[in-house]
Short mmCIF file of C-alpha atoms in Angstrom, two decimals:
data_model
loop_
_atom_site.label_atom_id
_atom_site.label_comp_id
_atom_site.label_asym_id
_atom_site.label_seq_id
_atom_site.Cartn_x
_atom_site.Cartn_y
_atom_site.Cartn_z
CA MET A 377 12.75 -1.06 -61.18
CA ASP A 378 14.15 2.37 -61.99
CA LYS A 379 15.86 3.51 -59.54
CA ILE A 380 14.65 7.07 -58.00
CA ASP A 381 16.86 9.98 -57.07
CA ILE A 382 15.88 10.90 -53.86
CA TYR A 383 18.52 13.62 -53.41
CA ASN A 384 17.14 15.27 -56.45
CA ASN A 385 13.44 14.42 -56.76
CA SER A 386 11.80 16.21 -53.81
CA GLU A 387 8.49 14.51 -53.88
CA GLU A 388 9.80 11.39 -53.50
CA VAL A 389 11.77 12.75 -50.26
CA LEU A 390 8.25 14.29 -48.94
CA LEU A 391 6.01 10.79 -49.67
CA LYS A 392 8.82 8.72 -47.97
CA LYS A 393 7.43 7.23 -44.48
CA GLU A 394 10.17 6.63 -42.00
CA GLU A 395 10.07 4.03 -39.47
CA LYS A 396 9.14 5.51 -36.24
CA ILE A 397 10.66 2.97 -34.26
CA TYR A 398 13.09 5.32 -32.48
CA LEU A 399 10.13 7.30 -31.30
CA LYS A 400 8.16 4.11 -29.96
CA PHE A 401 11.71 2.94 -28.33
CA LEU A 402 12.07 6.27 -26.64
CA ILE A 403 8.29 6.77 -25.69
CA LEU A 404 8.13 3.22 -23.48
CA TYR A 405 11.83 4.24 -22.42
CA ILE A 406 10.44 7.20 -20.81
CA ILE A 407 7.42 5.16 -19.33
CA PHE A 408 9.46 2.69 -18.31
CA LEU A 409 11.56 4.82 -16.35
CA VAL A 410 8.78 6.97 -14.50
CA THR A 411 7.29 3.75 -13.54
CA THR A 412 10.43 2.51 -12.06
CA THR A 413 11.19 5.67 -10.36
CA TYR A 414 7.19 5.76 -9.07
CA ILE A 415 8.07 2.40 -7.49
CA VAL A 416 11.18 3.20 -5.80
CA LEU A 417 10.79 6.48 -4.40
CA TYR A 418 6.83 6.89 -3.74
CA LYS A 419 6.28 6.42 0.34
CA PHE A 420 3.18 5.21 1.89
CA ASP A 421 1.72 4.69 5.42
CA LYS A 422 1.47 0.98 5.97
CA LYS A 423 -1.64 0.55 7.97
CA ASN A 424 -3.55 -2.94 9.90
CA ASN A 425 -7.41 -2.74 9.88
CA TYR A 426 -8.88 -3.80 12.79
CA ILE A 427 -12.96 -4.35 13.71
CA GLY A 428 -14.34 -4.43 16.90
CA TYR A 429 -17.72 -4.18 18.78
CA LEU A 430 -18.99 -1.48 21.45
CA LYS A 431 -20.42 -3.16 24.39
CA ASP A 432 -21.10 -1.45 27.61
CA ASN A 433 -18.94 1.65 26.88
CA TYR A 434 -15.88 -0.70 26.57
CA ILE A 435 -14.43 -2.07 23.29
CA TYR A 436 -14.40 -6.02 22.28
CA LEU A 437 -11.40 -7.27 19.77
CA ASN A 438 -10.30 -10.38 18.65
CA LEU A 439 -6.53 -10.24 17.23
CA LYS A 440 -3.46 -12.75 16.32
CA GLN A 441 -0.33 -12.62 18.16
CA ASP A 442 1.03 -10.58 15.54
CA ASP A 443 -1.40 -8.16 15.72
CA LEU A 444 -1.35 -7.70 19.50
CA GLU A 445 2.42 -6.57 19.19
CA THR A 446 1.60 -3.95 16.77
CA PHE A 447 -1.90 -3.19 18.78
CA THR A 448 -0.87 -2.38 21.80
CA ASN A 449 2.49 -0.01 20.84
CA ASN A 450 -0.34 2.82 21.43
CA ASN A 451 -0.34 3.91 17.66
CA VAL A 452 -3.62 3.27 17.26
CA TYR A 453 -6.27 5.26 15.20
CA TYR A 454 -9.87 5.83 15.43
CA ALA A 455 -11.61 8.26 12.60
CA ASP A 456 -8.26 9.78 11.82
CA LYS A 457 -7.52 10.63 15.21
CA ARG A 458 -5.02 8.59 17.87
CA LEU A 459 -7.19 6.24 20.00
CA LYS A 460 -6.55 6.86 23.91
CA TYR A 461 -7.54 3.57 25.53
CA GLU A 462 -6.74 1.90 28.38
CA LEU A 463 -6.50 -1.91 28.45
CA ILE A 464 -9.00 -3.61 30.66
CA ASN A 465 -8.79 -7.32 29.94
CA LEU A 466 -6.69 -9.57 27.55
CA ASN A 467 -7.88 -13.45 27.26
CA TYR A 468 -6.45 -16.01 25.16
CA LYS A 469 -9.05 -18.35 23.05
CA GLU A 470 -8.34 -20.46 20.77
CA GLY A 471 -5.29 -18.73 18.47
CA MET A 472 -6.90 -15.59 19.04
CA TYR A 473 -6.38 -13.01 22.18
CA GLU A 474 -9.62 -11.33 23.28
CA LEU A 475 -8.97 -7.57 24.03
CA VAL A 476 -11.07 -5.43 26.42
CA ILE A 477 -10.23 -1.83 26.20
CA LYS A 478 -11.61 1.37 27.41
CA SER A 479 -11.28 4.39 25.54
CA SER A 480 -11.48 7.90 26.36
CA ASN A 481 -12.45 9.12 23.35
CA ASN A 482 -16.27 9.47 22.42
CA ILE A 483 -17.73 6.36 20.38
CA LYS A 484 -21.01 5.72 19.54
CA ASP A 485 -20.82 3.03 16.72
CA ARG A 486 -21.64 -0.39 17.83
CA ILE A 487 -19.12 -1.84 15.32
CA VAL A 488 -15.50 0.22 15.55
CA SER A 489 -13.12 0.11 13.32
CA PHE A 490 -9.33 0.95 14.13
CA TYR A 491 -6.52 0.91 12.56
CA THR A 492 -2.27 1.15 13.28
CA LEU A 493 0.11 3.00 11.44
CA ARG A 494 3.31 0.56 11.23
CA GLU A 495 5.98 1.80 9.13
CA ASN A 496 6.79 3.76 6.20
CA THR A 497 7.52 1.65 3.02
CA ASN A 498 7.67 1.97 -0.18
CA LEU A 499 6.24 -0.51 -3.50
CA TYR A 500 9.39 -1.66 -4.10
CA SER A 501 10.31 -3.08 -0.51
CA GLU A 502 6.55 -4.77 -0.69
CA ILE A 503 6.91 -6.50 -3.44
CA ILE A 504 10.37 -7.51 -2.70
CA LYS A 505 9.04 -9.05 0.94
CA LYS A 506 6.31 -10.45 -1.62
CA ILE A 507 8.55 -12.46 -3.26
CA TRP A 508 10.85 -13.61 -0.69
CA LYS A 509 7.81 -14.63 1.44
CA GLY A 510 7.09 -16.95 -1.64
CA PHE A 511 10.32 -18.59 -1.43
CA LYS A 512 9.77 -19.73 1.63
#
């Protein structure tokens, strides 16, 4: 096979294909950096959802003990508005707490969906919590 002088032969220089490995590596590295930055820096509010039912202008809920603590800290929202309520009755039945509340908000639905805001967190800390929870 003849050696081709690529320095003096312009046709060979134009037709030679260079590997794009550096470009591929750079694109993957930039995607990795953007994804990692998003996971670490993006913060969101963690919400817990609850469902209750309306009967005789009282709202009945069944909650676990952990949920009861977060529900009674008065950060309860209904239809994106803070729920103003008064605790009427609290019963313990079979590992669940039955909560009866009266709300000053105008609620017309028979089935009522609430949510509580817990803490402002990011994806990185949530992933780490899930991993450590799996080790226990």
